[in-house]
Coordinates of C-alpha atoms in Angstrom, one line a residue:
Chain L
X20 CA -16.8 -2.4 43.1
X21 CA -14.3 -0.3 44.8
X22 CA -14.1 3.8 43.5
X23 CA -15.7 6.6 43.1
X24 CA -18.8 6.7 41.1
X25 CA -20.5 9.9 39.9
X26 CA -24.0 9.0 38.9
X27 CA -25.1 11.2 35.6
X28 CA -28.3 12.1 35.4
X29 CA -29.0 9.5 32.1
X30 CA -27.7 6.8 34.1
X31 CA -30.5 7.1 37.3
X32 CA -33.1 8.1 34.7
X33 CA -31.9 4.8 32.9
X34 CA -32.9 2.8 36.5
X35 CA -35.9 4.0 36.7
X36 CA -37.0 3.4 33.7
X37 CA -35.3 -0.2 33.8
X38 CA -37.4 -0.6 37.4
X39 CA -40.7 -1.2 35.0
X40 CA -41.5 -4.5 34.7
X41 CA -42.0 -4.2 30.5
X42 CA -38.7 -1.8 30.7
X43 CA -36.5 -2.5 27.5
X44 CA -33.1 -5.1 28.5
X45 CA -30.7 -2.0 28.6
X46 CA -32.4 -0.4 31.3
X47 CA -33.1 -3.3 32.9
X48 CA -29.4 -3.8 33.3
X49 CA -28.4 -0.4 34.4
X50 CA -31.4 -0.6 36.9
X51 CA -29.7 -3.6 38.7
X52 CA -26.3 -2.4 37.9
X53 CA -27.2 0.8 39.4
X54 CA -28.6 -0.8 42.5
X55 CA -25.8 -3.2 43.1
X56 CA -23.1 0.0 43.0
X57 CA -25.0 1.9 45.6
X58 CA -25.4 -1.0 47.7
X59 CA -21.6 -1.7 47.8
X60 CA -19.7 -0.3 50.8
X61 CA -16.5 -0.6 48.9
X62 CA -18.4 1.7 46.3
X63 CA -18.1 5.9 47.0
X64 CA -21.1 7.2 45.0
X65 CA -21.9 10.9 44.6
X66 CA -24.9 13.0 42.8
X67 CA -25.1 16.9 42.0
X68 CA -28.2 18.9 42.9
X69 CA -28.4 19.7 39.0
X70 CA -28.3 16.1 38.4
X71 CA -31.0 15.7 40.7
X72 CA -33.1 18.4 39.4
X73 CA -32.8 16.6 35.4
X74 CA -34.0 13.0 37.1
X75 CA -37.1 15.0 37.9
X76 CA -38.0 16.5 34.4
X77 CA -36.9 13.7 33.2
X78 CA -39.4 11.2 34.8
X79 CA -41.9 14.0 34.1
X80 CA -41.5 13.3 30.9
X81 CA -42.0 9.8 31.1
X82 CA -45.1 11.1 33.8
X83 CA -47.1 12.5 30.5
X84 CA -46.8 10.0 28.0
X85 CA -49.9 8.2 27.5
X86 CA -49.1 5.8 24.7
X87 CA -49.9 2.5 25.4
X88 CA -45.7 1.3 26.5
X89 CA -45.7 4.2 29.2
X90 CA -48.4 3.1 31.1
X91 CA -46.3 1.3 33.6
X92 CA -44.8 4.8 33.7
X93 CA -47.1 6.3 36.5
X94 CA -47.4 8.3 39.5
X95 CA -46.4 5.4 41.8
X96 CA -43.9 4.5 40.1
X97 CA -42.4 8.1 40.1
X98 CA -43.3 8.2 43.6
X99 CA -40.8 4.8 44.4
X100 CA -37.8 6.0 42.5
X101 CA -37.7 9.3 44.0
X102 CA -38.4 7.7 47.4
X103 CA -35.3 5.3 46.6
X104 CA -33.1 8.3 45.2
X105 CA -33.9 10.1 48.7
X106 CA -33.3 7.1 50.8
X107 CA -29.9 6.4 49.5
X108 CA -29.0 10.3 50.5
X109 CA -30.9 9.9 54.1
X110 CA -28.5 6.4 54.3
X111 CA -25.3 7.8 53.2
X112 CA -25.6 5.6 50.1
X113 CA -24.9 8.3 47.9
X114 CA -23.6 11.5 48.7
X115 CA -24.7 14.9 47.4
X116 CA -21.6 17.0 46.2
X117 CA -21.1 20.6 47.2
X118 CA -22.0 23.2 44.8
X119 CA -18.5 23.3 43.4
X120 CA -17.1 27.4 43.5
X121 CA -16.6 28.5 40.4
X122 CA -18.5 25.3 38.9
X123 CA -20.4 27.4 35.7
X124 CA -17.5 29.5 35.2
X125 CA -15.6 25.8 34.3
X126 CA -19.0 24.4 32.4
X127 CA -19.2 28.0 30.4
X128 CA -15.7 27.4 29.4
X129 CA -16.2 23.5 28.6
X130 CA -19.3 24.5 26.3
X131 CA -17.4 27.5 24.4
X132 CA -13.9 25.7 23.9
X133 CA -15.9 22.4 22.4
X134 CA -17.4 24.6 19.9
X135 CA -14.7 27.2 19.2
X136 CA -11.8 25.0 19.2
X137 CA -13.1 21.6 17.6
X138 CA -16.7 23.0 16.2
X139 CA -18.4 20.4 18.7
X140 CA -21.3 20.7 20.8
X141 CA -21.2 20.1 24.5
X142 CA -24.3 20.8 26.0
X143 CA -24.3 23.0 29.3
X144 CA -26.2 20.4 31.7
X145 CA -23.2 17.5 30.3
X146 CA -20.6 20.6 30.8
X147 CA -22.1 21.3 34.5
X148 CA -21.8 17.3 35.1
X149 CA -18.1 17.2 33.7
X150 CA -16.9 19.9 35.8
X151 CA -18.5 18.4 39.0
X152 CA -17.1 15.5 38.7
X153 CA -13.6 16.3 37.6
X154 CA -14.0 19.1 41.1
X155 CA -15.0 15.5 42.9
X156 CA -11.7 13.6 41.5
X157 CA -9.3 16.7 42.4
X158 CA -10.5 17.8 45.5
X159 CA -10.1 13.8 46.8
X160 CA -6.8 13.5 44.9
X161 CA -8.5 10.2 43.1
X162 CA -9.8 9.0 40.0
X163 CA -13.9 9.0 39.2
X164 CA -16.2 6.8 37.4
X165 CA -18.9 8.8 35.7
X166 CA -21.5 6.4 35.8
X167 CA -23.3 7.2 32.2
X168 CA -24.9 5.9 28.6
X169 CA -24.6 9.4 27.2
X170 CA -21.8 9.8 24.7
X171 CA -21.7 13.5 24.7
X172 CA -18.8 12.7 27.2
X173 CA -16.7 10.4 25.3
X174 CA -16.6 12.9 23.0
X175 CA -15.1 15.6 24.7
X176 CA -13.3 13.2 26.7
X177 CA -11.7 12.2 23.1
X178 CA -10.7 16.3 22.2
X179 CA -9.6 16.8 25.5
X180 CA -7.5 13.8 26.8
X181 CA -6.2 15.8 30.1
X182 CA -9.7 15.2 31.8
X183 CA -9.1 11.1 31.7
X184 CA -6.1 12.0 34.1
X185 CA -9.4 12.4 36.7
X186 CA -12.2 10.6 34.9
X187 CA -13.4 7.5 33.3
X188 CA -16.7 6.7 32.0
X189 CA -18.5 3.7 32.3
X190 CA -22.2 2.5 31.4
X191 CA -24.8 1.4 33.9
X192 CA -25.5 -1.6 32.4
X193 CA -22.4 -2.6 32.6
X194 CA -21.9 -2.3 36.5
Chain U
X3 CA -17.2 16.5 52.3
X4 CA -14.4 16.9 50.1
X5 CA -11.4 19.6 50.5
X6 CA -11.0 22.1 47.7
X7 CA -8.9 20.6 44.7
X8 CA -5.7 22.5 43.9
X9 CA -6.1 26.2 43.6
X10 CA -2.4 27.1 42.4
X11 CA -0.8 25.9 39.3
X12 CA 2.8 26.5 38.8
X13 CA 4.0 26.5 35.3
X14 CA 8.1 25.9 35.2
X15 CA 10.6 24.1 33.5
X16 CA 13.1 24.3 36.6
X17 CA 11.6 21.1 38.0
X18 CA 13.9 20.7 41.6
X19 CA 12.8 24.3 42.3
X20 CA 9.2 23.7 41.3
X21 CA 9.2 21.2 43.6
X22 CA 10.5 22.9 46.3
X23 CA 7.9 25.5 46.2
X24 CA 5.0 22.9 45.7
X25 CA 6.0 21.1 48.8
X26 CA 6.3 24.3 50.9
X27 CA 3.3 25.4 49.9
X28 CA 1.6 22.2 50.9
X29 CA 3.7 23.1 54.0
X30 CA 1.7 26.1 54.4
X31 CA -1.9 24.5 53.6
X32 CA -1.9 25.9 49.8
X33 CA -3.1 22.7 47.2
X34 CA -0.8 23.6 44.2
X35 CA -0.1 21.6 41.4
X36 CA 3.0 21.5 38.8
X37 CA 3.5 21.6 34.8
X38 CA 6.9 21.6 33.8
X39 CA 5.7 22.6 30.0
X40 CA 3.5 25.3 28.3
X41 CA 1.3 22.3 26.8
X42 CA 0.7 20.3 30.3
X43 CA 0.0 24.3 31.9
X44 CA -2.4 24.8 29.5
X45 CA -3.9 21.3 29.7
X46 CA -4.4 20.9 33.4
X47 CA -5.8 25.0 33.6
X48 CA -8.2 23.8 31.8
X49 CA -10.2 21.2 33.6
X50 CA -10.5 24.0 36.2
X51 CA -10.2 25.0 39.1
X52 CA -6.9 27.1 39.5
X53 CA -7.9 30.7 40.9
X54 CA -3.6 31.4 40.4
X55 CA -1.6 31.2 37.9
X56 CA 2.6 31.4 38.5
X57 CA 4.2 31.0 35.3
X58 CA 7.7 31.2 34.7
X59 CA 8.5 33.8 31.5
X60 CA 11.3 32.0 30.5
X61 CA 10.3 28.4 29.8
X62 CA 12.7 26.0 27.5
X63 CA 9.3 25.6 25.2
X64 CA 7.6 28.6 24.6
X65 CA 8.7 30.9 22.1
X66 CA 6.4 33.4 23.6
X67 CA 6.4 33.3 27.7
X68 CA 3.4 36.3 26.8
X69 CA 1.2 34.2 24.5
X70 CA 0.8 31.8 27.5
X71 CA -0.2 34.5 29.5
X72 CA -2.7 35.5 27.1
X73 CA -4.3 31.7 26.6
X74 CA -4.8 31.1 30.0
X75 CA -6.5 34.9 30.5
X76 CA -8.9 33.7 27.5
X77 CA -9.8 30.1 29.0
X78 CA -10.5 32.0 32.3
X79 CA -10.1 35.9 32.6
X80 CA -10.5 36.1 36.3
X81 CA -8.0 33.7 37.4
X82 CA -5.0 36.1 38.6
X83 CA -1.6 35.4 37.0
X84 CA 1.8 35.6 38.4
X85 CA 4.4 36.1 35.8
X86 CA 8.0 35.3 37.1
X87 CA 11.7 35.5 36.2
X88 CA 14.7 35.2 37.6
X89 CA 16.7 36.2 33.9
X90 CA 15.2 39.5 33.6
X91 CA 17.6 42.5 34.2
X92 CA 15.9 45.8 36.7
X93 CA 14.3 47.3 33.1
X94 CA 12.9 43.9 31.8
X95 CA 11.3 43.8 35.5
X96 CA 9.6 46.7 35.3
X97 CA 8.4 45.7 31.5
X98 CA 7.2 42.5 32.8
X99 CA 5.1 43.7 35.5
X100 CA 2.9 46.5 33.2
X101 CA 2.5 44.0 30.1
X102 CA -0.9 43.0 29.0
X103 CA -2.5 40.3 31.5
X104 CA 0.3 40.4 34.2
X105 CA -1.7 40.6 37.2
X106 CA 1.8 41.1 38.7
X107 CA 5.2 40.4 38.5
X108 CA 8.0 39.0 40.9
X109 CA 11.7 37.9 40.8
X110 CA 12.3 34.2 40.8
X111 CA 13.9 33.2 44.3
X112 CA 14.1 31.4 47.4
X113 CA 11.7 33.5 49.6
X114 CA 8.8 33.9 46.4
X115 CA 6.1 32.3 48.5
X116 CA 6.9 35.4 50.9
X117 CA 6.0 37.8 47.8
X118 CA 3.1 35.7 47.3
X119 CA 0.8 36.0 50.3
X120 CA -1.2 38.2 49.6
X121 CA -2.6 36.4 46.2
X122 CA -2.0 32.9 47.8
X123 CA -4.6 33.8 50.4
X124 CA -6.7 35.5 48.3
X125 CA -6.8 32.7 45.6
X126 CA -7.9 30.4 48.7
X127 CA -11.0 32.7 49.7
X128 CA -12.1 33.0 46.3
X129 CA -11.7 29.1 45.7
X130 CA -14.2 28.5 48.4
X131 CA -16.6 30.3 47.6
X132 CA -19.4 31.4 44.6
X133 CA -17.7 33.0 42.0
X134 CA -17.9 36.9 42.3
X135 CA -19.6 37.7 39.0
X136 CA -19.4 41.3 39.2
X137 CA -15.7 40.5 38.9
X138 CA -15.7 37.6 36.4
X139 CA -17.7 39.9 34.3
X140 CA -15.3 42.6 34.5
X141 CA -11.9 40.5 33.8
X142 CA -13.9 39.3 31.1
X143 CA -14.7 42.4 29.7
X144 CA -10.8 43.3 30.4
X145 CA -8.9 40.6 28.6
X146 CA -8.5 42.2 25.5
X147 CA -5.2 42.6 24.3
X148 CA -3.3 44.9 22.0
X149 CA -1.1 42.3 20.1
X150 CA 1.2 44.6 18.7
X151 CA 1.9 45.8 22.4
X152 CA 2.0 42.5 23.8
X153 CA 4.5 41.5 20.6
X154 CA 6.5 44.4 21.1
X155 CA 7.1 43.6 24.9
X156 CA 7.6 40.4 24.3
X157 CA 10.2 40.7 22.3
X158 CA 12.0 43.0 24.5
X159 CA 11.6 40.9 26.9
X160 CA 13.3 38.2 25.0
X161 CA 16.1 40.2 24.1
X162 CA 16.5 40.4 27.4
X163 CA 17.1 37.1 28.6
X164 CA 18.9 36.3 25.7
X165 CA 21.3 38.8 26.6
X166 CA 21.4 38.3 30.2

């Protein structure tokens, strides 16, 4: 799977979830998807601290749920996928990008011109992800893969067609 | 770790001379990039990135060389922009370089990337590093314009060319 990959935050929330053994089929298929593309030498993958910081509060989440289907959802199980995440950054696996200069300045102006110019919503974490990645693609003069299921992107993506010059999106499940 | 993406963005029709100054720049270790057309400037300032701005005033496809000016200030007020021209007579100049969001303004020629230094290597320190807000927040605060005023010069400056 030769590329760049930027891993969104819904995508690694999506293989953690799918690493549960009563984990729904989608997530189940990102989860091995996901594992395959960071396991590929041909494959260039990349996280951003934010991203990081949203897999946290995101498996929180699942941490507090105590309806029956969580259950599987437990402290161990946290424990392994952030052991995983940090053991593919200790390996070179995946690669955290530099806090890009001038990174919220772009996001700010990603959120505002969604809204003002189309009457969309971007929200500032997808804006913060966008930006990073489209930084990612021009400073290595290549194309990324945002690795994602969230369609906020394909959205904007869809008003603003310059930013497939440096990005494409593609699902986790689909790796 | 990656290298910075490109920090300049040149916005001119004259594509052999754009060319020319994209490759010296890369020459010089500047990462610029080229639109040829208001619509692609506009387009690739705004996935981000570009601390400097040199746009030609007298590009085939605007009707207004200002108004681009004035959309790229909005998208990002503290990205410094370079208006330049090689059609405007001493007087037109001298308009040029005081209208409304002209950080500054230089003849079109040969030895422009000498003019430039200064905000070439200033664009490169602020590329690589966390944005100043004190100063984002100040060419925010800044980027209003007077329309009629910017009208106004903008037509002069029009005239101008046409009768050059």
């Amino acid at each position: 799977m030769m590329g760049h990959f930027y891993l969104e935050p819904t995508a690694l929330v999506d293989w953690a979830v799918g690493r549960a053994s009563a984990a729904p089929a989608p997530q189940q298929a990102a989860s091995a998807g996901i594992d395959r593309l960071v396991h590929d030498p041909s494959a260039s993958c990349a996280v951003a601290e934010v991203g990081l910081v949203e897999v946290h509060t995101s498996l929180c989440k699942y941490l507090m749920k105590t309806e029956p289907d969580f259950r599987a959802y437990d402290g161990p199980w946290m424990d392994a996928c952030l052991e995983d995440v940090m053991t593919w950054l200790a390996a070179g696996h995946v690669q955290m990008l530099p806090h890009a200069p001038g990174l919220f300045e772009t996001a700010m102006r990603h959120v505002t011109a969604a809204t003002r110019e189309h009457g969309r919503k971007f929200r500032s974490w997808d804006a913060l992800h966008l930006a990073h990645a489209v930084w990612w693609a021009r400073s290595i003069g290549s194309m990324v893969t945002v690795v994602t299921d969230d369609s906020a992107y394909a959205t904007f993506l869809g008003l603003y067609p310059v930013f497939g010059r440096f990005v494409q999106l593609q699902s986790p499940s689909t790796l | 770790m990656p290298m910075l993406p490109p920090t300049i963005l040149l916005i001119d029709d004259d594509v052999a001379w754009s060319e020319t100054v994209i490759d010296t720049l890369a020459s010089e270790g500047y990462a610029a990039e080229h639109a040829a057309t208001w619509e692609d400037g506009v387009e690739l300032f705004r996935v981000g990135g570009h601390e400097l701005v040199i746009a030609d005033y007298d590009l085939r496809d605007s009707k207004n060389g200002l108004r681009l000016l004035v959309t790229l200030k909005r998208l990002r007020p503290s990205t410094r922009l370079v208006l330049i021209s090689g059609a405007l007579p001493v007087e037109g100049q001298q308009l040029a370089a005081h209208a409304p969001t002209v950080d500054l303004f230089l003849v079109k020629r040969t030895t422009i990337i000498d003019d430039l230094k200064p905000e070439l290597e200033s664009a490169v320190e602020r590329a690589g590093r966390n944005a100043d807000w004190t100063k984002v927040a100040s060419a925010y605060l800044a980027q209003g314009v007077d329309n009629d005023q910017l009208t106004r010069i903008d037509q002069e400056l029009r005239d101008q060319v046409d009768r050059g």
